[in-house]
Short mmCIF file of N, CA and C and ligand atoms in Angstrom, two decimals:
data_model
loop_
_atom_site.label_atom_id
_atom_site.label_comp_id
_atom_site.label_asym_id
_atom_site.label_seq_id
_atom_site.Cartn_x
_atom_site.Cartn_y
_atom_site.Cartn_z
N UNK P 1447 4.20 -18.46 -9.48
CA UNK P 1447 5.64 -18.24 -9.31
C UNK P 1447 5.89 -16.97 -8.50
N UNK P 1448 6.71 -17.02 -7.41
CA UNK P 1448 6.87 -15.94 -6.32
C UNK P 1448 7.83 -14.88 -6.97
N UNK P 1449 7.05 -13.83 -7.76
CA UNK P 1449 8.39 -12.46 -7.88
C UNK P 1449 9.18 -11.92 -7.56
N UNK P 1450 8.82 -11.98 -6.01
CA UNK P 1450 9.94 -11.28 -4.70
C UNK P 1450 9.51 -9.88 -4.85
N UNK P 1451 8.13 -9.62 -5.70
CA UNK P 1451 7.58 -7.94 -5.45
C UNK P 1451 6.91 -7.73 -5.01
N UNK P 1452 6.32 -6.37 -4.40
CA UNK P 1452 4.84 -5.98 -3.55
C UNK P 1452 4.83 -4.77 -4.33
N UNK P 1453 3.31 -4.61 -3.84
CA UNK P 1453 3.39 -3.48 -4.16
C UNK P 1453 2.88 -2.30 -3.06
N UNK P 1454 3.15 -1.34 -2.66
CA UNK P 1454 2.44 -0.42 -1.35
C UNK P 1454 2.29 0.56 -1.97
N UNK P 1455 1.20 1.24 -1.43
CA UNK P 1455 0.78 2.82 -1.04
C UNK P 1455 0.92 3.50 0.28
N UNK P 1456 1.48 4.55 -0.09
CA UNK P 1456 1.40 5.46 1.54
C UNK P 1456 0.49 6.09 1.04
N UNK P 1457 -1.18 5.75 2.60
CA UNK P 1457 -2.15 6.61 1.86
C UNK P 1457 -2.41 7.84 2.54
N UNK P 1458 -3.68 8.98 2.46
CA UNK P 1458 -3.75 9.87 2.23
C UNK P 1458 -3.45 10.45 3.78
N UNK P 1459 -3.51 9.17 4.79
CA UNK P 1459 -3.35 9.96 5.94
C UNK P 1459 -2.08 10.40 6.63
N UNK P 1460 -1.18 9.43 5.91
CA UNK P 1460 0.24 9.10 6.21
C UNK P 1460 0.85 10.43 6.04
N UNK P 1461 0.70 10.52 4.21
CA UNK P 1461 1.16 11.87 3.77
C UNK P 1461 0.67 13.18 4.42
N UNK P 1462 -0.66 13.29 4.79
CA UNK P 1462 -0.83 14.08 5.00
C UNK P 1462 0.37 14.71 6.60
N UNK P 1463 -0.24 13.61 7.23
CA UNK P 1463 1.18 13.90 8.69
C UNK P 1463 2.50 13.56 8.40
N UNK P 1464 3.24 13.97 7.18
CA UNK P 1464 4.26 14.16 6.74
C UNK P 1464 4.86 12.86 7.02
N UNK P 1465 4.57 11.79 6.98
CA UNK P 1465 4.74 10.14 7.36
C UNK P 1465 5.76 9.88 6.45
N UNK P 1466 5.87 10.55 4.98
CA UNK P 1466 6.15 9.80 4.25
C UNK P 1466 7.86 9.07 4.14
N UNK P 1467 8.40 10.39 5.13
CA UNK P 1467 10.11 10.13 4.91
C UNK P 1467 10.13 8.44 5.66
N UNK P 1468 9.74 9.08 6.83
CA UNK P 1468 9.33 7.94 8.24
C UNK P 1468 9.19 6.68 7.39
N UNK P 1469 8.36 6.94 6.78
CA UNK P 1469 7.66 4.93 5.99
C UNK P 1469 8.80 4.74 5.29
N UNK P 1470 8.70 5.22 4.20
CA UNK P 1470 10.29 4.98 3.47
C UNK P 1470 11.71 4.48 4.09
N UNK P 1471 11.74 5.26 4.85
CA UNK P 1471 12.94 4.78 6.21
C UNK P 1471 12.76 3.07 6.44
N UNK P 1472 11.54 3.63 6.93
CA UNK P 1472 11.70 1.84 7.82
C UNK P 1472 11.22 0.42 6.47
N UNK P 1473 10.33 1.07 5.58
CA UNK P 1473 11.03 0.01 4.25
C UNK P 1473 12.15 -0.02 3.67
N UNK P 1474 13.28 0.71 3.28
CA UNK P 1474 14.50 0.71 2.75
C UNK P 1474 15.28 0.31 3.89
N UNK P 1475 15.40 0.59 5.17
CA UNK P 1475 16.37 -0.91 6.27
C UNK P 1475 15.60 -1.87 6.54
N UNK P 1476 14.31 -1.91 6.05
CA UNK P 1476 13.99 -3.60 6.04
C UNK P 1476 14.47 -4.77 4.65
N UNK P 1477 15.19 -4.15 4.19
CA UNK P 1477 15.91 -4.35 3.07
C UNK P 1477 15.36 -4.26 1.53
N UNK P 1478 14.30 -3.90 1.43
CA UNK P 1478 13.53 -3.56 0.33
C UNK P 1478 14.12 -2.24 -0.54
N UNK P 1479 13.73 -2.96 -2.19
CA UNK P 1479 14.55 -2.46 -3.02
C UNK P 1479 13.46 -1.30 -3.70
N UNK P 1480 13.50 -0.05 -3.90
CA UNK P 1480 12.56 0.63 -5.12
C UNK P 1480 12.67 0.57 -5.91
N UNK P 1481 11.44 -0.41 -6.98
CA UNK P 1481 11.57 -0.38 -8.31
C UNK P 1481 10.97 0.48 -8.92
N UNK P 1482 9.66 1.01 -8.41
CA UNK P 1482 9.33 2.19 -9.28
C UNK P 1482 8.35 2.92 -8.05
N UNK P 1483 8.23 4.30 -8.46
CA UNK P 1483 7.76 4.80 -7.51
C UNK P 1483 7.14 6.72 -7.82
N UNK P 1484 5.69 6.82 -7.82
CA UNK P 1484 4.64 7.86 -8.12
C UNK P 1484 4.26 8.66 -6.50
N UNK P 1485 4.13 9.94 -7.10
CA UNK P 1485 3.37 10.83 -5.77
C UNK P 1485 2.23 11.22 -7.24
N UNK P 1486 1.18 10.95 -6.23
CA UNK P 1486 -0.04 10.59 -7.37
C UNK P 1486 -1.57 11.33 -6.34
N UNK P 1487 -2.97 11.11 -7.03
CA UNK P 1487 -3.49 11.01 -6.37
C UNK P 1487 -4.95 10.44 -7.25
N UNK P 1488 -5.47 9.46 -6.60
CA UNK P 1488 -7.09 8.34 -7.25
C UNK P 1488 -7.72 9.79 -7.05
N UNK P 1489 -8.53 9.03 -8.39
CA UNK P 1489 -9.96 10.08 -8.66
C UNK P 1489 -10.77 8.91 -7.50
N UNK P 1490 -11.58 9.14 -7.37
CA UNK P 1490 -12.64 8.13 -6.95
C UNK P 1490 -12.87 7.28 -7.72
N UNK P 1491 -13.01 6.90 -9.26
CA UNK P 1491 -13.66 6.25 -9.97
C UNK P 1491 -12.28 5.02 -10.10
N UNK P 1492 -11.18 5.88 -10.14
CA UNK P 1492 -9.55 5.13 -9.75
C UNK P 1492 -9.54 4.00 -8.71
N UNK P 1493 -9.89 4.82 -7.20
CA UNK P 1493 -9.84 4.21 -6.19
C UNK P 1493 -10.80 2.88 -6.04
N UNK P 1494 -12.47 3.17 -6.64
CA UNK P 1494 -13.26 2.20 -6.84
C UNK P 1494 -12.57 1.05 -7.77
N UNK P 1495 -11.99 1.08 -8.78
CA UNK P 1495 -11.12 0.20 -9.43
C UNK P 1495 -10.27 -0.74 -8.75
N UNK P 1496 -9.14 0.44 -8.46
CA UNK P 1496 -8.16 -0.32 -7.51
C UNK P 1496 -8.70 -1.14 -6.53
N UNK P 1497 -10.03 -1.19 -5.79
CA UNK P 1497 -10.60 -1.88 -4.21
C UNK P 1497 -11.96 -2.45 -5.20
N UNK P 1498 -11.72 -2.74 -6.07
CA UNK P 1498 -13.26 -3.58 -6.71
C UNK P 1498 -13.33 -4.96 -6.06
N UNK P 1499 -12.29 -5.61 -5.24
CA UNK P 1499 -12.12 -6.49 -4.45
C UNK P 1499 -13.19 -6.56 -3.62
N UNK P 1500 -13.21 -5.49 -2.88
CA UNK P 1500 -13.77 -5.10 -1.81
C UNK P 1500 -14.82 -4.87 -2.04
N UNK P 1501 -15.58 -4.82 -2.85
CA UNK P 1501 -17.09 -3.52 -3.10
C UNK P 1501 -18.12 -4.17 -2.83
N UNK P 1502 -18.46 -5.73 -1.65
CA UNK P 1502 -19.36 -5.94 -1.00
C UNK P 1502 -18.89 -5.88 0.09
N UNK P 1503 -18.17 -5.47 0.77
CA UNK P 1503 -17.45 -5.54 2.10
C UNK P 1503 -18.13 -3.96 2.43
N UNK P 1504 -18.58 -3.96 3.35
CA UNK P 1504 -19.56 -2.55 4.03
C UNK P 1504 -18.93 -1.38 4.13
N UNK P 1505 -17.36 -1.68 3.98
CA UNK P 1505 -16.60 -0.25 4.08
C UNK P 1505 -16.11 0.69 2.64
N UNK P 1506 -16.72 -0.38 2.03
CA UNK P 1506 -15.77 -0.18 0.48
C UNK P 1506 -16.35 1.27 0.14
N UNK P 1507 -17.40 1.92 0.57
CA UNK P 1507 -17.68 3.82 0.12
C UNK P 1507 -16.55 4.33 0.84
N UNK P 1508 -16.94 3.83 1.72
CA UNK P 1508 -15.73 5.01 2.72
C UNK P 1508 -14.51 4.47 2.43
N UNK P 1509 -14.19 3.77 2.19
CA UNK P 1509 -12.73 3.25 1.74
C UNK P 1509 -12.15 4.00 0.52
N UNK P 1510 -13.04 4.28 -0.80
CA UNK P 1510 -12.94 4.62 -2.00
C UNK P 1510 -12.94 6.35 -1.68
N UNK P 1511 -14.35 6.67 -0.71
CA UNK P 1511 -13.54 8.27 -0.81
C UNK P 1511 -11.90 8.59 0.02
N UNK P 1512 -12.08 7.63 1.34
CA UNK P 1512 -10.65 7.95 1.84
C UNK P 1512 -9.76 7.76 0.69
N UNK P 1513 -9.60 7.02 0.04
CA UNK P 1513 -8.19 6.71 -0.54
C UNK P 1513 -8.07 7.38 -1.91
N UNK P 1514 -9.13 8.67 -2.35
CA UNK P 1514 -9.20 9.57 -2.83
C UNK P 1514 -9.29 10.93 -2.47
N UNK P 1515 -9.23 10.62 -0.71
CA UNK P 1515 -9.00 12.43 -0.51
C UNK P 1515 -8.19 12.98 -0.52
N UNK P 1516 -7.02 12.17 -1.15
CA UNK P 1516 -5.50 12.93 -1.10
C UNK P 1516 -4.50 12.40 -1.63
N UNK P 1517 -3.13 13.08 -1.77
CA UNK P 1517 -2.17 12.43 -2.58
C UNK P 1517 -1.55 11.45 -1.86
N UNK P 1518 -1.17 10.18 -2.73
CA UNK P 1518 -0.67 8.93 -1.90
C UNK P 1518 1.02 8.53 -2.85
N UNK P 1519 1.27 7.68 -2.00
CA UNK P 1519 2.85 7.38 -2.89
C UNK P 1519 2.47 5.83 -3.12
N UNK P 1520 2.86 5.96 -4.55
CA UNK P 1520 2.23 4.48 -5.03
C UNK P 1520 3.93 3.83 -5.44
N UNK P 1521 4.22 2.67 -4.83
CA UNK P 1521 5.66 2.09 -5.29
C UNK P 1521 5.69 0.36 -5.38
N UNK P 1522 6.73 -0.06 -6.05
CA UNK P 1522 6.73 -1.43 -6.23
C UNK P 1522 8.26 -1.29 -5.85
N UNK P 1523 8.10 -2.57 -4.97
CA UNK P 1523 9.06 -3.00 -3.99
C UNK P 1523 9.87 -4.50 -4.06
N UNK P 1524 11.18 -4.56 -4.06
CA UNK P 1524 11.81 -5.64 -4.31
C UNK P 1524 12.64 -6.17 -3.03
N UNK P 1525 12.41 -7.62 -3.29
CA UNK P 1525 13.07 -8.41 -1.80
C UNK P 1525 12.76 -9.48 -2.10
N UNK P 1526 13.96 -10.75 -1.22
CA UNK P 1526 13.44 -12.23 -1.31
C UNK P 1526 12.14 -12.02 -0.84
N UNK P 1527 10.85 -12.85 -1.08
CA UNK P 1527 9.70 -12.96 0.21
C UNK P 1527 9.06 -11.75 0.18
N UNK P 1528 9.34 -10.91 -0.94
CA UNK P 1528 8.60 -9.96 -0.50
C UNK P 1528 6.82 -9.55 -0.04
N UNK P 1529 5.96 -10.19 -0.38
CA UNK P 1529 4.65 -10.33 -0.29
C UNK P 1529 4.73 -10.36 1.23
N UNK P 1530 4.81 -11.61 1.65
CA UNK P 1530 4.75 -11.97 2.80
C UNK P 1530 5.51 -11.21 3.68
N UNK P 1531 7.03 -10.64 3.66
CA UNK P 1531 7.94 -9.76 4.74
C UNK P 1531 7.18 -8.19 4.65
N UNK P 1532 6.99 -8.18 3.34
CA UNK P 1532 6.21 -6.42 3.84
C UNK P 1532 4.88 -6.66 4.30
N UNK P 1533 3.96 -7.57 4.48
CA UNK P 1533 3.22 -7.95 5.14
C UNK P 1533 3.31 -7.78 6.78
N UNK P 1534 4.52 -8.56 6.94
CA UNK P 1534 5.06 -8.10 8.31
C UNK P 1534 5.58 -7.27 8.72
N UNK P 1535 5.97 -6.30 7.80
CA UNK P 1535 6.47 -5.23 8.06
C UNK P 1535 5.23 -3.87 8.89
N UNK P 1536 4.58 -4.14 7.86
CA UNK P 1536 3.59 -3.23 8.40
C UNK P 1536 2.35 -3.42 9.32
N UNK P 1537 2.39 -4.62 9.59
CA UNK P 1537 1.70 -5.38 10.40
C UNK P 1537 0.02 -5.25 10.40
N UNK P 1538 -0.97 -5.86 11.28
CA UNK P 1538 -2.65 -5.83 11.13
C UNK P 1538 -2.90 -4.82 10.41
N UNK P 1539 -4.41 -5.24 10.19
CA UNK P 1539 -4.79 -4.10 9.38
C UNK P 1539 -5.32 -2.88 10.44
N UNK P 1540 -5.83 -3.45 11.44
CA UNK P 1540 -6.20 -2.69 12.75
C UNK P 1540 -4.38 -2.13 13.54
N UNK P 1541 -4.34 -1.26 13.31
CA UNK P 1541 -3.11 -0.85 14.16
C UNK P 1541 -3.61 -1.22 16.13
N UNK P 1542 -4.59 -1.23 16.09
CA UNK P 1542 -4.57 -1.20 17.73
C UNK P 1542 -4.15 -2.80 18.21
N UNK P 1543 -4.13 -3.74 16.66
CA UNK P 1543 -3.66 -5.37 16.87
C UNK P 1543 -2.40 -5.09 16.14
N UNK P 1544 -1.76 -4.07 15.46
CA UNK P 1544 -0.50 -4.59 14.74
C UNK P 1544 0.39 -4.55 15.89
N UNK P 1545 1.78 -5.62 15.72
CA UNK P 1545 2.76 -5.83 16.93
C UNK P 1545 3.63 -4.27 16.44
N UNK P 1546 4.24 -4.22 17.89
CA UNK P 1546 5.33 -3.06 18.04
C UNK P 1546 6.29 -3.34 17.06
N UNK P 1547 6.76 -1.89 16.42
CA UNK P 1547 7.28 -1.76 15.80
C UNK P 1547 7.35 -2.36 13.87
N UNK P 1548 5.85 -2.31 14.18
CA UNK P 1548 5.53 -2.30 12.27
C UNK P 1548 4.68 -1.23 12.08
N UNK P 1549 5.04 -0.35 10.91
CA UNK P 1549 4.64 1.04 10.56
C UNK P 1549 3.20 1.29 10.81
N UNK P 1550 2.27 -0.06 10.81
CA UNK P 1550 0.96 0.70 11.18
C UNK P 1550 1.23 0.97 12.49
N UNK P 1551 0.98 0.37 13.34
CA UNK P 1551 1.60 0.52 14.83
C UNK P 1551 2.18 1.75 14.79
N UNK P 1552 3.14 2.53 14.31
CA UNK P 1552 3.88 3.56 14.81
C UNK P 1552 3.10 4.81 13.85
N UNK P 1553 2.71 4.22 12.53
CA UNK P 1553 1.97 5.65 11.96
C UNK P 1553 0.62 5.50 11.61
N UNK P 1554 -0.23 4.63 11.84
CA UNK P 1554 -1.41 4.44 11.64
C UNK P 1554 -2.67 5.16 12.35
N UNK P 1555 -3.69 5.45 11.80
CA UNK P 1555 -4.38 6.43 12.67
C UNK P 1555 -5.79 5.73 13.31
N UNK P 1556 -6.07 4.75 12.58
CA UNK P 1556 -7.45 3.49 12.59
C UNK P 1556 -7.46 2.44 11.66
N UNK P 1557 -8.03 1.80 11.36
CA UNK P 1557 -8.44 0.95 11.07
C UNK P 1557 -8.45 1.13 9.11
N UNK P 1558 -9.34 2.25 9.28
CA UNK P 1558 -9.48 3.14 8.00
C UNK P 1558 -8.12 3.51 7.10
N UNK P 1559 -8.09 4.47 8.34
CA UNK P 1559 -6.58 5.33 7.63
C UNK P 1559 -5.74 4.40 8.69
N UNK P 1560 -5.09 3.47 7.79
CA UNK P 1560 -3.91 3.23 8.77
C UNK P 1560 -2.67 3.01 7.70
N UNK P 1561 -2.30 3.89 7.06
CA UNK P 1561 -0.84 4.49 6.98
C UNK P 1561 -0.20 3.59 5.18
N UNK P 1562 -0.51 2.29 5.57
CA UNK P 1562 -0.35 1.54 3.94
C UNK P 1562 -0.86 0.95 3.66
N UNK P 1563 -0.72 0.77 2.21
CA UNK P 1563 -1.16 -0.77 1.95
C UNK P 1563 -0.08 -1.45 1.45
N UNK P 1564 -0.15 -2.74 1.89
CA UNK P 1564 0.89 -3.90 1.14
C UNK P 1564 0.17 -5.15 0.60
N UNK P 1565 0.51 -5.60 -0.80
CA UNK P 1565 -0.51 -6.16 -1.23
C UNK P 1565 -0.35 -7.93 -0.73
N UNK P 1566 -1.57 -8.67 -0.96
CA UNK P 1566 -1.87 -9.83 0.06
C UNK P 1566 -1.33 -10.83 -0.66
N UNK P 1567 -1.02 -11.16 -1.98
CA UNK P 1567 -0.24 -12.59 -2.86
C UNK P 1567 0.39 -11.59 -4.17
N UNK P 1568 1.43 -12.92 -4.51
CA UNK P 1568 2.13 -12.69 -5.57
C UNK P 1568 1.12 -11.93 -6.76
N UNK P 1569 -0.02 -12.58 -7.08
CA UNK P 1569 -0.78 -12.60 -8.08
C UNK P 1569 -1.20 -10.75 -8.14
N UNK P 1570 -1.92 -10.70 -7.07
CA UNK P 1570 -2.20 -8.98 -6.48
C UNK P 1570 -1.13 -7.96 -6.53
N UNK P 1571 0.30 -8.47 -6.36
CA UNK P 1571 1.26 -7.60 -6.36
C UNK P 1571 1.50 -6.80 -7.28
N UNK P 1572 1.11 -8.27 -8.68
CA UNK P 1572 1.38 -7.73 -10.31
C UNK P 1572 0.26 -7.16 -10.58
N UNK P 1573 -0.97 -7.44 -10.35
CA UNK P 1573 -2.31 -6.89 -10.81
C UNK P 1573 -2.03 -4.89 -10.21
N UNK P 1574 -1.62 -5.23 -9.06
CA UNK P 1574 -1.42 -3.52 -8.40
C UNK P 1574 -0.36 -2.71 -8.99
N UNK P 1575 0.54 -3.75 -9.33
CA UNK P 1575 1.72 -2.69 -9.72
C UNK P 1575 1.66 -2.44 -11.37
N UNK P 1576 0.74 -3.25 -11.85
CA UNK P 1576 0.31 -2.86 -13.44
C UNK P 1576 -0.45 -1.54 -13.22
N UNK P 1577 -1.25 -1.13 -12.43
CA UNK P 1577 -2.20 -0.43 -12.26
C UNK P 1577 -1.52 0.91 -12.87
N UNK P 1578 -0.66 0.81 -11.83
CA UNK P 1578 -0.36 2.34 -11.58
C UNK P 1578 1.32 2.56 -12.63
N UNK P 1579 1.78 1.20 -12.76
CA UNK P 1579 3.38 1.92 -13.45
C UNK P 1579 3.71 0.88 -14.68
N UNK P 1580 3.84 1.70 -15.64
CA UNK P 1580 4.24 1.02 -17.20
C UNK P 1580 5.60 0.47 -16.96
N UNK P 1581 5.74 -0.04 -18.03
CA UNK P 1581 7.56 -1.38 -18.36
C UNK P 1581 8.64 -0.22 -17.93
N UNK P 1582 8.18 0.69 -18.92
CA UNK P 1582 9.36 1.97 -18.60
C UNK P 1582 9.76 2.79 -17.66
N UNK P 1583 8.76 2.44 -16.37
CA UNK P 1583 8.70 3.07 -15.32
C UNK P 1583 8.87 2.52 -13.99
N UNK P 1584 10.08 1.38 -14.51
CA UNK P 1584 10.26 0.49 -13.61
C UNK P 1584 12.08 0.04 -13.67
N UNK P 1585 12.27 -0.06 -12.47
CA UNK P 1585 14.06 0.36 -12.38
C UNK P 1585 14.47 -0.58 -11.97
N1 UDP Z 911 -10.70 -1.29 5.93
C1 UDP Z 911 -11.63 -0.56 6.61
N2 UDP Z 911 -12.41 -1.20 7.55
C2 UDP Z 911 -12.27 -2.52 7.84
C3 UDP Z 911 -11.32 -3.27 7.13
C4 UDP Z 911 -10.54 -2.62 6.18
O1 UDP Z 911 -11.78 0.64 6.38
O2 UDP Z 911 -13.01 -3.04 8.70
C5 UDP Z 911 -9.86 -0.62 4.91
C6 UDP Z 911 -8.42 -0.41 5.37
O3 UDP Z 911 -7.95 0.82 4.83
C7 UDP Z 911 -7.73 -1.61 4.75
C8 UDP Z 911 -8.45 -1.72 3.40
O4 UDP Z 911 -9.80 -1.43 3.73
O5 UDP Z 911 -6.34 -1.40 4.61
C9 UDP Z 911 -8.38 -3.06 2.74
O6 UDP Z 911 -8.82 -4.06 3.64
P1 UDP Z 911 -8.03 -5.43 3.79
O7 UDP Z 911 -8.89 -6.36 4.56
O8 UDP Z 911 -7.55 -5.88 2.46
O9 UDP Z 911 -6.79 -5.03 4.74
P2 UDP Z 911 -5.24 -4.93 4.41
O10 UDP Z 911 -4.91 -5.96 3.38
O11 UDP Z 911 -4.99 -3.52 3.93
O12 UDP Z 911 -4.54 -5.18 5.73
MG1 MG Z 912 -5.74 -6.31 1.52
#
């Protein structure tokens, strides 16, 4: 059953180049709603959790320390379609393939660090946004 939620991170590289107003911007006029929303930061043992998806995929070390070297904004996001439109919003995972004018494209730095994550099905949305935010911490 489609929730109409996602869930994203602005990660450590975004914030770090002060990205974060910028991202926010261009998700809130893409019509997306904030339901809940952390300035946080993964231990490593966190980050390995969160990407246990990943942990035969060759990047998953370097993935787990990047997305632990710094503070990230962890939020759950409301909209018809949402999975799929913030998908497009932020476009490839490679910014040098995302189309003009989706946030990797405009704040992404590689492949690695490229600026968010938005999660890939309904199912992942809830698994991510349990992760990080309780019943009560949701608006
Ligand atoms: N990633 C990477 N190298 C790759 C592919 C992915 O470092 O060759 C990182 C990147 O930060 C990406 C994350 O791993 O966002 C998760 O990969 P996925 O394929 O799920 O891409 P996404 O869903 O984020 O577009
Ligand atoms: Mg993914």
């Amino acid at each position: 059953m489609a929730t109409n939620r996602t869930f994203t991170m602005i990660k450590p590289d975004a914030v770090e180049n002060n990205y974060i107003g910028g991202i926010l911007k261009m998700i809130n006029e893409a019509g997306f709603r904030i339901v809940a929303m952390k300035y946080t930061k993964l231990s490593a043992e966190a980050a390995g959790k969160f990407y246990e998806i990943h942990k035969e995929r060759p990047f998953y070390g370097e993935l787990v320390n990047y997305m632990s070297s710094g503070p990230i904004v962890a939020a759950i996001l409301e909209k018809e379609n949402a999975v799929a439109d913030f998908r497009t919003l932020i476009g490839a995972t490679d910014p040098t393939k995302a189309d003009e004018g989706t946030i990797r494209k405009i704040y992404a730095k590689s492949i690695a660090a490229n600026a968010v994550h938005g999660s890939d099905s309904d199912e992942n949305a809830q698994l991510e946004g349990d992760f990080y935010f309780s019943k009560l911490e949701r608006f």
